[in-house]
């Protein structure tokens, strides 16, 4: 009897230790969890839903994050925050990696390391169906809406146009729908989703004005251990068609409603 109690106590202690070392702690990469930071306001890459692939989070990025963690025998956790806070949270060690449809720009490369590219996108213009905007240059005398901190804002800034920045893509699109602005500049796949959700809108592309953008996962500078794991998983998922399948699946879902 005494022996059994001792054994149980020992088991309990072991379980508790395991717990501290793994998923129960939250925060940074403790043992068996990779905590991904995201901004779940960017369908089809990340959004909040009742039954997502990681808790309430779903989308292409969330499915990729889950597979990266599980492929390495780990668990994926998500911390949802403002887009502008992601790289700071990464540097602080509050999160282990950022997966947020984030474009690997030279400026961001100064503070974090990026994985292999897993998706290529471009900025596009969302306008009303009857708009006369046919190219980026046509935005010159128009009211332009962007999302704060997104590469779309940087593009419009570099073109020298004035604009209004919103916290969320949906807010910028509502402004357009309500006739308070003429054009929203945002990433292509997300634009498709918004156009599918709102009647009377269309997409105008201008590949000569907007460079292609490479989405990648960010880790703390020098965290080669995690970066290697992430890169191996991404390369595998690119080679076996997983990422392509996810992109098709979530793009169809995003426009099906
Ligand atoms: N690709 C753009 C950027 O890197 C927009 C990303 C927005 N992502 C998000 N999860 N809100 O700035």
mmCIF file of C-alpha atoms and ligand atoms in Angstrom:
data_model
loop_
_atom_site.group_PDB
_atom_site.id
_atom_site.type_symbol
_atom_site.label_atom_id
_atom_site.label_comp_id
_atom_site.label_asym_id
_atom_site.label_seq_id
_atom_site.Cartn_x
_atom_site.Cartn_y
_atom_site.Cartn_z
ATOM 1 C CA UNK A 1 0.000 0.000 0.000
ATOM 2 C CA UNK A 2 2.685 2.406 1.070
ATOM 3 C CA UNK A 3 4.701 1.465 -1.969
ATOM 4 C CA UNK A 4 1.771 2.229 -4.263
ATOM 5 C CA UNK A 5 1.294 5.687 -2.761
ATOM 6 C CA UNK A 6 4.972 6.399 -3.202
ATOM 7 C CA UNK A 7 4.782 5.235 -6.786
ATOM 8 C CA UNK A 8 1.732 7.386 -7.501
ATOM 9 C CA UNK A 9 3.380 10.420 -5.930
ATOM 10 C CA UNK A 10 6.391 9.843 -8.102
ATOM 11 C CA UNK A 11 4.245 9.494 -11.194
ATOM 12 C CA UNK A 12 2.410 12.687 -10.340
ATOM 13 C CA UNK A 13 5.682 14.540 -9.891
ATOM 14 C CA UNK A 14 6.849 13.253 -13.255
ATOM 15 C CA UNK A 15 3.672 14.315 -14.973
ATOM 16 C CA UNK A 16 3.936 17.746 -13.387
ATOM 17 C CA UNK A 17 7.530 18.126 -14.498
ATOM 18 C CA UNK A 18 6.601 17.068 -18.007
ATOM 19 C CA UNK A 19 3.835 19.618 -17.918
ATOM 20 C CA UNK A 20 6.185 22.433 -16.954
ATOM 21 C CA UNK A 21 8.516 21.416 -19.718
ATOM 22 C CA UNK A 22 5.856 21.309 -22.394
ATOM 23 C CA UNK A 23 2.572 22.758 -23.450
ATOM 24 C CA UNK A 24 1.233 24.002 -20.142
ATOM 25 C CA UNK A 25 3.608 26.916 -19.775
ATOM 26 C CA UNK A 26 2.554 28.992 -22.743
ATOM 27 C CA UNK A 27 4.844 31.722 -24.021
ATOM 28 C CA UNK A 28 8.126 30.893 -25.646
ATOM 29 C CA UNK A 29 9.255 27.614 -27.135
ATOM 30 C CA UNK A 30 9.181 25.529 -24.004
ATOM 31 C CA UNK A 31 10.090 21.986 -24.763
ATOM 32 C CA UNK A 32 7.326 20.764 -26.925
ATOM 33 C CA UNK A 33 5.368 23.803 -28.088
ATOM 34 C CA UNK A 34 6.013 26.285 -30.855
ATOM 35 C CA UNK A 35 4.138 29.496 -30.142
ATOM 36 C CA UNK A 36 3.280 31.245 -33.384
ATOM 37 C CA UNK A 37 2.311 34.887 -33.345
ATOM 38 C CA UNK A 38 -0.211 36.029 -35.904
ATOM 39 C CA UNK A 39 -2.800 38.692 -36.635
ATOM 40 C CA UNK A 40 -5.945 36.745 -37.407
ATOM 41 C CA UNK A 41 -7.493 39.468 -39.563
ATOM 42 C CA UNK A 42 -6.143 38.242 -42.868
ATOM 43 C CA UNK A 43 -8.268 35.626 -44.622
ATOM 44 C CA UNK A 44 -7.570 33.164 -46.231
ATOM 45 C CA UNK A 45 -4.254 33.014 -44.294
ATOM 46 C CA UNK A 46 -5.540 33.527 -40.748
ATOM 47 C CA UNK A 47 -8.892 34.300 -39.259
ATOM 48 C CA UNK A 48 -10.961 33.467 -36.214
ATOM 49 C CA UNK A 49 -13.663 30.855 -36.564
ATOM 50 C CA UNK A 50 -15.682 28.577 -34.294
ATOM 51 C CA UNK A 51 -13.695 25.463 -35.114
ATOM 52 C CA UNK A 52 -10.232 26.177 -36.493
ATOM 53 C CA UNK A 53 -7.214 23.946 -37.068
ATOM 54 C CA UNK A 54 -5.533 25.439 -33.977
ATOM 55 C CA UNK A 55 -8.235 26.290 -31.476
ATOM 56 C CA UNK A 56 -10.279 29.161 -32.851
ATOM 57 C CA UNK A 57 -7.700 29.978 -35.543
ATOM 58 C CA UNK A 58 -7.954 28.792 -39.103
ATOM 59 C CA UNK A 59 -6.507 29.530 -42.532
ATOM 60 C CA UNK A 60 -3.588 28.551 -44.770
ATOM 61 C CA UNK A 61 -0.970 29.807 -42.303
ATOM 62 C CA UNK A 62 -2.598 28.112 -39.342
ATOM 63 C CA UNK A 63 -2.674 24.763 -41.161
ATOM 64 C CA UNK A 64 0.981 25.233 -42.122
ATOM 65 C CA UNK A 65 1.934 26.144 -38.532
ATOM 66 C CA UNK A 66 0.179 23.062 -37.204
ATOM 67 C CA UNK A 67 1.999 20.801 -39.651
ATOM 68 C CA UNK A 68 5.374 22.381 -38.908
ATOM 69 C CA UNK A 69 4.910 21.744 -35.193
ATOM 70 C CA UNK A 70 3.478 18.257 -35.559
ATOM 71 C CA UNK A 71 6.035 17.271 -38.193
ATOM 72 C CA UNK A 72 8.675 18.004 -35.567
ATOM 73 C CA UNK A 73 6.867 16.113 -32.828
ATOM 74 C CA UNK A 74 5.689 19.337 -31.228
ATOM 75 C CA UNK A 75 2.442 21.216 -30.641
ATOM 76 C CA UNK A 76 1.464 24.527 -32.236
ATOM 77 C CA UNK A 77 0.063 27.339 -30.113
ATOM 78 C CA UNK A 78 -1.160 30.688 -31.442
ATOM 79 C CA UNK A 79 -0.978 34.168 -29.991
ATOM 80 C CA UNK A 80 -3.196 36.629 -31.805
ATOM 81 C CA UNK A 81 -2.131 40.273 -31.734
ATOM 82 C CA UNK A 82 -1.970 43.433 -33.809
ATOM 83 C CA UNK A 83 0.096 43.085 -36.951
ATOM 84 C CA UNK A 84 2.373 45.919 -35.876
ATOM 85 C CA UNK A 85 3.199 44.156 -32.594
ATOM 86 C CA UNK A 86 4.325 40.859 -34.099
ATOM 87 C CA UNK A 87 8.000 41.559 -34.702
ATOM 88 C CA UNK A 88 8.398 43.229 -31.312
ATOM 89 C CA UNK A 89 6.765 40.246 -29.596
ATOM 90 C CA UNK A 90 9.148 37.980 -31.504
ATOM 91 C CA UNK A 91 12.192 39.937 -30.410
ATOM 92 C CA UNK A 92 10.930 39.939 -26.808
ATOM 93 C CA UNK A 93 10.613 36.163 -26.863
ATOM 94 C CA UNK A 94 6.870 36.320 -26.199
ATOM 95 C CA UNK A 95 6.415 34.171 -29.310
ATOM 96 C CA UNK A 96 8.758 31.779 -31.110
ATOM 97 C CA UNK A 97 7.836 32.573 -34.688
ATOM 98 C CA UNK A 98 5.590 34.834 -36.764
ATOM 99 C CA UNK A 99 3.302 33.358 -39.388
ATOM 100 C CA UNK A 100 1.023 36.099 -40.669
ATOM 101 C CA UNK A 101 1.108 36.285 -44.448
ATOM 102 C CA UNK A 102 4.135 38.372 -43.695
ATOM 103 C CA UNK A 103 6.179 39.609 -46.619
ATOM 104 C CA UNK A 104 9.901 39.133 -46.155
ATOM 105 C CA UNK A 105 11.078 42.693 -46.779
ATOM 106 C CA UNK A 106 14.650 43.977 -46.519
ATOM 107 C CA UNK A 107 13.604 46.295 -43.723
ATOM 108 C CA UNK A 108 12.151 43.451 -41.661
ATOM 109 C CA UNK A 109 15.233 41.321 -42.410
ATOM 110 C CA UNK A 110 17.231 43.816 -40.404
ATOM 111 C CA UNK A 111 15.548 42.665 -37.197
ATOM 112 C CA UNK A 112 14.454 39.051 -37.791
ATOM 113 C CA UNK A 113 15.375 36.005 -39.858
ATOM 114 C CA UNK A 114 12.935 34.654 -42.447
ATOM 115 C CA UNK A 115 12.260 31.106 -43.572
ATOM 116 C CA UNK A 116 12.038 29.810 -47.108
ATOM 117 C CA UNK A 117 9.227 31.517 -49.039
ATOM 118 C CA UNK A 118 5.994 29.530 -48.834
ATOM 119 C CA UNK A 119 3.661 31.763 -50.861
ATOM 120 C CA UNK A 120 4.019 34.506 -53.450
ATOM 121 C CA UNK A 121 1.560 37.378 -53.570
ATOM 122 C CA UNK A 122 1.312 40.907 -54.854
ATOM 123 C CA UNK A 123 -0.494 44.097 -53.899
ATOM 124 C CA UNK A 124 -3.689 44.776 -55.844
ATOM 125 C CA UNK A 125 -6.284 47.524 -55.854
ATOM 126 C CA UNK A 126 -9.868 46.902 -54.785
ATOM 127 C CA UNK A 127 -12.235 49.417 -56.356
ATOM 128 C CA UNK A 128 -15.967 49.798 -57.027
ATOM 129 C CA UNK A 129 -17.105 47.959 -60.157
ATOM 130 C CA UNK A 130 -17.681 51.251 -62.013
ATOM 131 C CA UNK A 131 -14.340 52.802 -60.997
ATOM 132 C CA UNK A 132 -12.136 54.426 -63.650
ATOM 133 C CA UNK A 133 -8.981 53.305 -61.827
ATOM 134 C CA UNK A 134 -7.170 50.987 -64.225
ATOM 135 C CA UNK A 135 -3.561 51.324 -63.048
ATOM 136 C CA UNK A 136 -1.664 52.378 -59.928
ATOM 137 C CA UNK A 137 -0.954 55.814 -61.405
ATOM 138 C CA UNK A 138 -4.715 56.458 -61.539
ATOM 139 C CA UNK A 139 -4.740 56.551 -57.731
ATOM 140 C CA UNK A 140 -2.891 59.894 -57.750
ATOM 141 C CA UNK A 141 -5.977 62.070 -57.198
ATOM 142 C CA UNK A 142 -8.084 59.437 -55.418
ATOM 143 C CA UNK A 143 -8.835 58.682 -51.826
ATOM 144 C CA UNK A 144 -6.693 55.675 -50.958
ATOM 145 C CA UNK A 145 -7.192 53.295 -48.015
ATOM 146 C CA UNK A 146 -4.580 50.880 -46.708
ATOM 147 C CA UNK A 147 -4.020 48.818 -43.580
ATOM 148 C CA UNK A 148 -1.552 50.155 -41.064
ATOM 149 C CA UNK A 149 1.852 48.474 -41.168
ATOM 150 C CA UNK A 150 1.062 46.271 -44.162
ATOM 151 C CA UNK A 151 3.329 46.346 -47.209
ATOM 152 C CA UNK A 152 0.401 47.935 -49.062
ATOM 153 C CA UNK A 153 0.910 51.037 -46.935
ATOM 154 C CA UNK A 154 4.622 51.083 -47.736
ATOM 155 C CA UNK A 155 3.899 50.780 -51.493
ATOM 156 C CA UNK A 156 1.473 53.698 -51.479
ATOM 157 C CA UNK A 157 3.878 55.716 -49.356
ATOM 158 C CA UNK A 158 6.725 55.016 -51.797
ATOM 159 C CA UNK A 159 4.517 56.143 -54.680
ATOM 160 C CA UNK A 160 4.179 59.432 -52.858
ATOM 161 C CA UNK A 161 0.384 59.345 -52.507
ATOM 162 C CA UNK A 162 -1.579 60.455 -49.487
ATOM 163 C CA UNK A 163 -3.757 57.806 -47.907
ATOM 164 C CA UNK A 164 -5.686 56.830 -44.845
ATOM 165 C CA UNK A 165 -4.542 53.822 -42.801
ATOM 166 C CA UNK A 166 -6.956 51.508 -40.967
ATOM 167 C CA UNK A 167 -6.298 48.894 -38.317
ATOM 168 C CA UNK A 168 -8.054 46.114 -40.190
ATOM 169 C CA UNK A 169 -8.604 45.147 -43.807
ATOM 170 C CA UNK A 170 -12.343 44.855 -43.204
ATOM 171 C CA UNK A 171 -12.441 48.472 -41.992
ATOM 172 C CA UNK A 172 -10.702 49.733 -45.123
ATOM 173 C CA UNK A 173 -13.058 47.701 -47.319
ATOM 174 C CA UNK A 174 -16.125 49.045 -45.466
ATOM 175 C CA UNK A 175 -14.877 52.550 -46.180
ATOM 176 C CA UNK A 176 -14.771 51.655 -49.877
ATOM 177 C CA UNK A 177 -18.181 49.985 -49.808
ATOM 178 C CA UNK A 178 -19.631 53.072 -48.121
ATOM 179 C CA UNK A 179 -18.162 55.342 -50.779
ATOM 180 C CA UNK A 180 -15.828 57.105 -48.361
ATOM 181 C CA UNK A 181 -12.724 56.056 -50.254
ATOM 182 C CA UNK A 182 -11.974 55.111 -53.871
ATOM 183 C CA UNK A 183 -9.458 52.312 -53.593
ATOM 184 C CA UNK A 184 -8.025 49.840 -51.091
ATOM 185 C CA UNK A 185 -4.490 48.573 -51.661
ATOM 186 C CA UNK A 186 -3.975 45.134 -50.111
ATOM 187 C CA UNK A 187 -2.515 41.669 -50.761
ATOM 188 C CA UNK A 188 -4.022 39.703 -53.645
ATOM 189 C CA UNK A 189 -5.532 36.626 -51.968
ATOM 190 C CA UNK A 190 -7.062 38.693 -49.172
ATOM 191 C CA UNK A 191 -8.466 41.109 -51.752
ATOM 192 C CA UNK A 192 -10.125 38.169 -53.539
ATOM 193 C CA UNK A 193 -11.790 37.209 -50.278
ATOM 194 C CA UNK A 194 -13.132 40.728 -49.657
ATOM 195 C CA UNK A 195 -14.401 41.070 -53.211
ATOM 196 C CA UNK A 196 -16.165 37.722 -52.843
ATOM 197 C CA UNK A 197 -17.783 38.903 -49.605
ATOM 198 C CA UNK A 198 -18.961 42.327 -50.807
ATOM 199 C CA UNK A 199 -21.082 42.962 -53.891
ATOM 200 C CA UNK A 200 -20.106 45.697 -56.331
ATOM 201 C CA UNK A 201 -16.326 45.482 -55.941
ATOM 202 C CA UNK A 202 -13.600 44.382 -58.340
ATOM 203 C CA UNK A 203 -9.848 43.911 -58.353
ATOM 204 C CA UNK A 204 -7.462 45.936 -60.500
ATOM 205 C CA UNK A 205 -3.955 44.577 -60.940
ATOM 206 C CA UNK A 206 -0.861 46.481 -61.951
ATOM 207 C CA UNK A 207 2.122 44.121 -61.925
ATOM 208 C CA UNK A 208 4.389 46.850 -63.296
ATOM 209 C CA UNK A 209 3.711 49.022 -60.249
ATOM 210 C CA UNK A 210 3.546 46.379 -57.523
ATOM 211 C CA UNK A 211 6.415 43.934 -57.120
ATOM 212 C CA UNK A 212 5.745 40.346 -56.157
ATOM 213 C CA UNK A 213 5.954 39.685 -52.415
ATOM 214 C CA UNK A 214 7.229 36.577 -50.699
ATOM 215 C CA UNK A 215 5.479 35.353 -47.581
ATOM 216 C CA UNK A 216 7.797 33.727 -45.061
ATOM 217 C CA UNK A 217 7.875 32.776 -41.380
ATOM 218 C CA UNK A 218 9.976 34.970 -39.108
ATOM 219 C CA UNK A 219 12.094 33.795 -36.178
ATOM 220 C CA UNK A 220 14.437 35.642 -33.852
ATOM 221 C CA UNK A 221 17.726 36.542 -35.477
ATOM 222 C CA UNK A 222 20.130 33.638 -35.043
ATOM 223 C CA UNK A 223 17.520 31.051 -33.987
ATOM 224 C CA UNK A 224 18.852 28.566 -36.517
ATOM 225 C CA UNK A 225 17.556 25.602 -34.538
ATOM 226 C CA UNK A 226 13.928 26.596 -35.040
ATOM 227 C CA UNK A 227 14.530 28.033 -38.500
ATOM 228 C CA UNK A 228 15.999 24.724 -39.704
ATOM 229 C CA UNK A 229 12.947 22.843 -38.457
ATOM 230 C CA UNK A 230 10.619 25.332 -40.119
ATOM 231 C CA UNK A 231 12.521 25.303 -43.403
ATOM 232 C CA UNK A 232 12.617 21.526 -43.565
ATOM 233 C CA UNK A 233 8.872 21.360 -43.024
ATOM 234 C CA UNK A 234 8.133 24.094 -45.571
ATOM 235 C CA UNK A 235 10.339 22.471 -48.198
ATOM 236 C CA UNK A 236 8.591 19.160 -47.651
ATOM 237 C CA UNK A 237 5.137 20.782 -47.845
ATOM 238 C CA UNK A 238 6.092 22.634 -51.024
ATOM 239 C CA UNK A 239 7.517 19.502 -52.648
ATOM 240 C CA UNK A 240 4.599 17.189 -51.841
ATOM 241 C CA UNK A 241 1.943 19.732 -52.819
ATOM 242 C CA UNK A 242 0.552 20.288 -49.314
ATOM 243 C CA UNK A 243 0.864 24.063 -49.410
ATOM 244 C CA UNK A 244 -0.673 24.214 -52.838
ATOM 245 C CA UNK A 245 -3.608 22.088 -51.678
ATOM 246 C CA UNK A 246 -4.107 24.281 -48.617
ATOM 247 C CA UNK A 247 -4.049 27.425 -50.744
ATOM 248 C CA UNK A 248 -6.695 25.988 -53.078
ATOM 249 C CA UNK A 249 -8.817 24.690 -50.208
ATOM 250 C CA UNK A 250 -8.868 27.924 -48.215
ATOM 251 C CA UNK A 251 -9.247 30.137 -51.258
ATOM 252 C CA UNK A 252 -12.305 28.198 -52.363
ATOM 253 C CA UNK A 253 -13.713 28.233 -48.838
ATOM 254 C CA UNK A 254 -13.069 31.942 -48.592
ATOM 255 C CA UNK A 255 -15.062 32.739 -51.695
ATOM 256 C CA UNK A 256 -17.731 30.038 -51.387
ATOM 257 C CA UNK A 257 -19.942 31.721 -48.788
HETATM 258 N N1 LIG B 1 1.819 40.852 -46.636
HETATM 259 C C1 LIG B 1 1.543 42.067 -45.946
HETATM 260 C C2 LIG B 1 2.706 42.456 -45.060
HETATM 261 O O1 LIG B 1 3.593 41.703 -44.869
HETATM 262 C C3 LIG B 1 0.274 42.014 -45.123
HETATM 263 C C4 LIG B 1 0.257 40.948 -44.080
HETATM 264 C C5 LIG B 1 -0.914 41.071 -43.146
HETATM 265 N N2 LIG B 1 -1.047 39.907 -42.352
HETATM 266 C C6 LIG B 1 -1.894 39.757 -41.295
HETATM 267 N N3 LIG B 1 -1.919 38.600 -40.714
HETATM 268 N N4 LIG B 1 -2.672 40.736 -40.918
HETATM 269 O O2 LIG B 1 2.736 43.543 -44.555
#
